[in-house]
Amino acid sequence: MTPGPRMIHFYDRSSSQKIVCTTLLSTHPNRGDDDQLSKSDDMILFKNTPPHLRIRSKTCSVHNNLNNVNNITFKGRKFTRRKVFSIPVVAFLSVLTYKPSASYAGEVGRKITQAVTQSDLGLSVRTSVVRGAQTIDALDGKWERFSDTFGLGQERSKREKRPLPYDIPDPLPLNSLIAAKILTACDETFITTLPEVSSDELTSEIKKIDDLVRKSFERGGLNFSSLSDGENSLLLSDTSAINYSKNENIGNLNPPLFNYFCYIRFKAYCNIIIFRKIPFNSFRNTFESMLGKRIVALLLEPDSIPKIELRQTSLEHISSTRKNSKVFEIYKKSMQLTDCVLAAMKSYGLISLAQSPQVDPEILEDWISDIGTPNASDLEFSLPIDGDITLKSQLLLQEQGFRLYPNFGRFALDYVWKLCFDASESGGSGLIVIVEEYYMDTNYNSDPNLFEAKQVLLNFVIES
């Protein structure tokens, strides 16, 4: 007899009624087609049936052919055919993972369990098994890396050569004035977004974080000696007090120190948000949008920002041809602004490299032509940013569980694209821009322990 579900006929002695039920008891090839029921108060018990295969119901749905059965019902509970087929697997696994206990195995079983789990020999054997598995896993990993390095194996021989190491150059010298103004913009934007937080409260929290973590950063190699006491005091306080018109001396603010002051500020912001139980999502959207606007204004001189005359035009009531033309013009203006922002960040020493997004012309043309039609799809492209000087503070804050971190490139570019597309869509035609970041290791390596994030990859999606 082939194992598997089949139709079994049963007889209920109390009613002499024949019940036809789809069951899994045919996995026992020695069982006959007819079997009697042992009646209990709350369930049907098949003779010689393991407890995990008992059917706790007095009625079954009647079916004539298993191939036509999609659902099996027991007292109103439906079981799909996939669920029914999975019962033998679950039962088999439950037998393998079942842990004996004294109530079932008796005194002998209790002593065996105690010897395995508590005796020195049992613990030694179990420890050896675990360590052996770890050793084998480590050897397997080394062999995998060795094979990957020299291209061993049939499948690897079919691949292209491993990519060459990607060298990221050092950024240009940091413009300390722009860096300090960015810190000021962060503080002012935070206080503007949360008016109930005073400048003194923010300064106190920043200094508290600094007292807590400065020695750890010093042990990690960060040198604060380049800052004078006055510079250090200014950078720890509410930086809106800095009088930039007098060109106060903050020229010793280098990239590692800027990364540090960004870290303690954003950690202070997160602590205040948590302490005051501020709704985070709404705060984050407002804060990042306002800060992105401030950063774009700092990076670009007003006269150098391309005029975006189209952003005041609603696309709802214009013809399809004109709409496509307008969308393409908005797209071009967004790309121009993106190039300007990236070039400014590079020249001020905030990043090392950034590649402008390259969208295939055919994909762009298809996307524009399909806007407003049932075939409309999303336009997606990526923009890599290398050598972001705040990368370490971004990663450290996220490792600590915070979701607010100083990704100034994303703030600025998110604002630029939403300025162009969302403002132009005030009529409600529905183009939405979403920008997300991913952290990439630019060097290929098969060893996950050697992963080192070196690149911020911004992924843009324009939803149609």
XYZ file of C-alpha atoms in Angstrom, residues 21-436:
416
model
C -13.098 10.741 6.541
C -9.886 11.741 4.817
C -7.120 10.752 7.196
C -3.415 10.140 7.418
C -3.691 6.767 9.096
C -2.774 5.046 5.845
C 0.817 5.901 6.645
C 0.536 2.665 8.656
C 0.394 0.108 5.828
C -0.749 -2.719 8.097
C -3.991 -0.963 9.030
C -7.129 -2.203 7.367
C -9.664 -0.061 5.589
C -12.250 -0.580 8.297
C -11.627 0.264 11.899
C -13.942 0.751 14.803
C -14.177 3.832 16.960
C -13.493 3.940 20.661
C -15.893 6.550 21.883
C -14.919 9.141 24.507
C -16.604 12.291 25.739
C -14.725 14.803 23.624
C -12.906 13.073 20.813
C -12.685 10.178 18.374
C -9.824 7.863 19.249
C -8.584 5.489 16.553
C -7.278 2.236 17.973
C -3.481 1.909 18.008
C -3.155 5.478 16.718
C -0.344 7.663 18.121
C -1.640 10.576 20.212
C -0.411 13.221 17.764
C -2.618 11.725 15.013
C -5.858 11.627 17.012
C -8.680 13.638 15.506
C -10.459 15.663 18.201
C -13.879 15.789 16.636
C -17.005 13.659 16.426
C -17.863 14.673 12.881
C -15.880 14.858 9.678
C -16.630 16.380 6.312
C -17.596 13.766 3.742
C -15.506 13.677 0.557
C -15.417 11.215 -2.316
C -12.091 11.999 -3.913
C -8.978 13.394 -2.247
C -7.832 15.045 -5.468
C -10.881 17.314 -5.334
C -10.404 18.189 -1.673
C -9.009 21.627 -0.960
C -10.211 21.969 2.622
C -11.012 19.415 5.306
C -13.321 20.581 8.077
C -13.491 19.271 11.644
C -16.265 20.964 13.670
C -15.956 24.210 11.752
C -12.139 24.281 11.668
C -10.750 24.159 8.151
C -7.493 22.414 7.327
C -5.970 22.985 3.898
C -4.527 20.062 1.978
C -1.035 21.511 2.484
C -1.690 21.642 6.239
C -2.877 18.045 6.235
C 0.130 16.881 4.246
C 2.466 18.658 6.676
C 1.149 16.712 9.692
C 3.393 13.632 9.155
C 6.452 15.886 8.824
C 5.622 17.779 12.016
C 4.915 14.515 13.804
C 8.205 13.027 12.647
C 10.161 16.088 13.784
C 8.374 16.097 17.113
C 9.557 12.537 17.714
C 13.154 13.508 16.925
C 13.116 16.570 19.176
C 11.094 15.050 21.978
C 12.858 15.252 25.340
C 12.166 12.300 27.664
C 10.839 13.092 31.095
C 10.481 11.019 34.230
C 6.702 10.846 33.904
C 6.975 8.921 30.597
C 10.330 7.184 30.824
C 10.230 6.303 34.495
C 13.144 6.196 36.902
C 15.523 4.736 34.328
C 14.774 7.520 31.883
C 15.241 10.147 34.586
C 18.698 8.788 35.420
C 19.671 8.686 31.753
C 18.539 12.267 31.266
C 20.424 13.364 34.379
C 23.588 11.586 33.208
C 23.430 13.265 29.794
C 22.613 16.773 30.980
C 24.332 17.052 34.366
C 27.214 14.601 34.683
C 30.795 15.618 33.911
C 30.990 13.064 31.124
C 27.725 14.203 29.571
C 28.714 17.875 29.706
C 32.136 17.041 28.280
C 30.634 15.130 25.362
C 28.112 17.832 24.572
C 30.789 20.538 24.791
C 33.058 18.554 22.499
C 30.274 18.131 19.969
C 29.586 21.875 19.904
C 33.263 22.782 19.661
C 33.755 20.204 16.941
C 30.930 21.737 14.942
C 32.447 25.195 15.415
C 35.852 23.930 14.288
C 34.410 22.299 11.193
C 32.486 25.488 10.417
C 35.653 27.586 10.771
C 37.605 25.216 8.498
C 34.805 25.294 5.976
C 34.886 29.089 6.007
C 38.654 29.146 5.464
C 38.362 26.698 2.584
C 35.596 28.794 1.077
C 37.750 31.930 1.228
C 40.773 30.053 -0.149
C 38.704 28.673 -3.031
C 37.222 32.079 -3.671
C 40.639 33.742 -3.728
C 42.083 31.359 -6.324
C 38.889 30.686 -8.261
C 38.730 26.980 -7.418
C 35.670 24.965 -8.339
C 33.647 24.461 -11.477
C 31.101 27.214 -10.784
C 33.718 29.816 -9.880
C 35.562 29.137 -13.110
C 32.464 30.342 -14.972
C 32.456 33.718 -13.218
C 34.246 36.838 -14.247
C 37.439 37.794 -12.453
C 37.099 39.275 -9.002
C 36.762 43.056 -9.111
C 39.874 45.002 -8.288
C 40.020 46.806 -4.929
C 38.190 50.125 -5.021
C 40.386 52.850 -3.584
C 38.577 55.816 -2.079
C 40.747 58.955 -1.981
C 40.908 61.160 1.089
C 38.486 64.081 1.051
C 39.672 67.609 0.496
C 40.518 69.635 3.620
C 37.389 70.294 5.639
C 35.993 73.799 5.444
C 35.720 74.474 9.178
C 33.375 77.414 8.736
C 30.852 75.358 6.735
C 31.223 72.463 9.200
C 30.501 74.703 12.189
C 27.525 76.243 10.379
C 26.142 72.754 9.772
C 26.372 72.054 13.516
C 24.579 75.331 14.155
C 21.884 74.413 11.630
C 21.383 71.070 13.407
C 20.901 72.721 16.806
C 18.613 75.458 15.522
C 16.519 73.008 13.491
C 16.104 70.712 16.495
C 14.956 73.580 18.751
C 12.649 74.898 16.023
C 11.100 71.466 15.541
C 10.669 71.029 19.322
C 9.906 74.510 20.706
C 9.399 73.083 24.190
C 13.113 72.257 24.366
C 15.198 75.229 25.458
C 18.701 76.031 24.288
C 20.021 75.490 27.825
C 18.457 72.027 28.008
C 20.017 71.034 24.698
C 23.442 72.375 25.700
C 23.256 70.516 29.016
C 22.438 67.225 27.283
C 25.248 67.686 24.723
C 27.784 68.294 27.498
C 26.489 65.307 29.433
C 27.051 63.045 26.418
C 30.496 64.566 25.890
C 31.516 63.855 29.493
C 30.313 60.291 29.099
C 32.008 59.305 25.835
C 35.008 61.605 25.281
C 37.530 59.370 27.052
C 36.381 56.367 24.991
C 36.982 58.295 21.779
C 40.377 59.444 23.044
C 41.355 55.837 23.723
C 40.259 55.080 20.163
C 42.794 57.588 18.834
C 40.763 60.804 18.532
C 42.965 63.798 19.342
C 41.273 66.824 20.887
C 44.510 68.728 21.510
C 44.161 70.614 18.227
C 41.175 72.476 19.676
C 41.682 75.361 22.032
C 39.531 75.654 25.140
C 37.530 78.389 23.486
C 36.899 76.339 20.345
C 35.942 73.288 22.366
C 33.537 75.333 24.479
C 31.897 76.843 21.410
C 31.436 73.453 19.733
C 29.924 71.936 22.884
C 27.493 74.755 23.523
C 24.572 75.892 21.434
C 26.569 76.802 18.306
C 24.018 79.402 17.319
C 26.008 81.625 19.713
C 28.942 81.607 17.281
C 29.220 84.970 15.538
C 30.275 83.930 12.053
C 30.351 87.512 10.814
C 33.365 88.080 13.080
C 35.031 84.959 11.641
C 35.730 83.437 15.043
C 38.654 81.025 15.084
C 37.316 77.523 14.502
C 39.900 76.556 11.923
C 41.101 73.442 13.746
C 37.896 71.476 13.235
C 39.059 68.426 11.243
C 36.904 65.547 9.868
C 37.303 63.172 12.876
C 36.396 65.958 15.302
C 33.453 67.017 13.153
C 32.279 63.402 13.139
C 32.549 63.348 16.950
C 30.586 66.566 17.485
C 27.892 65.306 15.097
C 27.695 62.073 17.096
C 27.239 63.684 20.522
C 24.676 66.143 19.112
C 22.479 63.539 17.466
C 22.746 61.260 20.480
C 21.612 64.184 22.644
C 18.689 64.782 20.254
C 17.666 61.126 20.527
C 17.890 61.144 24.330
C 15.661 64.213 24.567
C 13.127 62.691 22.141
C 12.991 59.498 24.203
C 12.801 61.326 27.555
C 9.993 63.606 26.381
C 8.216 60.750 24.526
C 8.019 62.724 21.290
C 6.213 60.935 18.390
C 9.289 60.008 16.406
C 8.101 59.522 12.828
C 6.456 62.924 12.491
C 9.401 64.602 14.216
C 11.923 62.851 11.994
C 10.184 63.830 8.762
C 9.932 67.478 9.804
C 13.461 67.671 11.213
C 15.176 66.045 8.224
C 13.229 68.153 5.726
C 14.011 71.426 7.519
C 17.663 70.481 8.032
C 17.979 69.426 4.385
C 16.733 72.846 3.332
C 19.251 74.564 5.637
C 22.134 72.428 4.335
C 21.273 73.137 0.682
C 21.214 76.855 1.492
C 24.648 76.554 3.145
C 26.208 74.525 0.345
C 24.910 76.568 -2.571
C 25.010 80.292 -2.990
C 21.524 81.607 -3.821
C 22.649 82.809 -7.258
C 24.103 79.372 -8.117
C 20.866 77.446 -7.519
C 19.166 76.723 -10.861
C 15.770 78.356 -11.115
C 13.018 75.749 -10.827
C 10.179 77.667 -12.438
C 8.190 74.502 -13.119
C 7.677 73.580 -9.490
C 4.676 75.900 -9.125
C 2.854 74.281 -12.046
C 0.192 71.696 -11.333
C 0.269 68.722 -13.673
C -3.314 67.694 -13.061
C -5.129 69.644 -15.769
C -2.638 69.688 -18.630
C -2.532 67.387 -21.621
C -0.583 64.134 -21.637
C 2.035 65.484 -24.055
C 2.604 68.638 -22.046
C 2.598 66.656 -18.800
C 5.333 64.373 -20.072
C 7.336 67.393 -21.176
C 6.933 69.056 -17.773
C 7.968 65.901 -15.899
C 11.079 65.588 -18.028
C 12.016 69.215 -17.364
C 11.515 68.707 -13.619
C 13.674 65.593 -13.772
C 16.467 67.522 -15.521
C 16.316 70.357 -12.983
C 16.493 67.827 -10.140
C 19.597 66.275 -11.656
C 21.195 69.710 -12.041
C 20.589 70.510 -8.384
C 21.912 67.079 -7.377
C 25.152 67.702 -9.258
C 25.504 71.126 -7.626
C 24.967 69.738 -4.109
C 27.424 66.868 -4.606
C 30.075 69.159 -6.079
C 29.704 71.537 -3.114
C 29.951 68.726 -0.553
C 33.103 67.475 -2.253
C 34.708 70.934 -2.449
C 33.986 71.627 1.235
C 35.573 68.329 2.292
C 32.373 66.640 3.497
C 32.716 63.682 1.084
C 35.447 62.215 -1.133
C 33.567 61.146 -4.242
C 30.022 60.992 -5.561
C 28.789 59.674 -8.881
C 25.809 61.337 -10.505
C 22.898 58.968 -11.142
C 22.915 57.410 -14.595
C 19.460 56.402 -15.829
C 19.129 54.516 -19.089
C 17.476 56.886 -21.621
C 15.054 54.214 -22.829
C 13.932 53.447 -19.264
C 13.489 57.166 -18.593
C 11.490 57.659 -21.796
C 9.235 54.690 -21.039
C 8.682 55.899 -17.478
C 7.724 59.415 -18.583
C 5.439 58.216 -21.387
C 3.605 55.805 -19.070
C 2.855 58.336 -16.318
C -0.903 58.521 -15.775
C -1.595 55.250 -17.617
C -2.409 51.782 -16.230
C 1.089 50.704 -17.293
C 2.791 53.328 -15.140
C 5.758 52.056 -13.150
C 8.250 53.514 -10.685
C 11.554 55.047 -11.690
C 14.424 53.764 -9.559
C 18.102 54.676 -9.563
C 21.045 54.789 -7.138
C 23.678 57.338 -6.182
C 26.867 56.196 -4.391
C 28.635 58.576 -1.987
C 32.174 57.616 -0.973
C 34.205 58.916 1.939
C 31.401 60.570 3.927
C 33.230 62.040 6.944
C 30.232 61.412 9.229
C 29.917 57.732 8.234
C 31.250 56.405 11.562
C 28.817 58.427 13.644
C 25.936 57.273 11.408
C 26.842 53.613 11.931
C 27.526 53.977 15.656
C 24.173 55.627 16.347
C 22.334 52.956 14.360
C 24.193 50.170 16.168
C 22.953 51.720 19.417
C 19.377 51.501 18.163
C 18.800 55.150 17.215
C 17.080 56.090 13.964
C 18.171 59.724 13.815
C 21.721 60.129 12.535
C 23.727 62.775 10.610
C 23.408 61.668 6.995
C 23.658 65.200 5.588
C 23.931 64.023 1.976
C 20.592 62.235 2.176
C 18.951 65.173 3.959
C 20.051 67.594 1.238
C 19.228 65.417 -1.772
C 15.916 64.249 -0.335
C 14.941 67.896 0.053
C 16.088 68.727 -3.503
C 14.066 65.991 -5.188
C 10.971 66.570 -3.106
C 11.291 70.298 -3.736
C 11.163 69.643 -7.460
C 8.625 66.829 -7.685
C 6.381 67.173 -4.655
C 5.953 70.932 -5.010
C 5.107 70.543 -8.669
C 2.560 67.885 -7.740
C 0.461 70.170 -5.552
C -2.430 69.490 -7.912
C -2.461 65.886 -6.767
C -1.175 63.905 -9.757
C 0.766 61.716 -7.362
C 4.512 61.573 -8.053
C 6.167 60.706 -4.732
C 9.914 60.641 -4.131
C 11.413 58.196 -1.622
C 15.129 58.255 -0.738
C 16.712 55.508 1.369
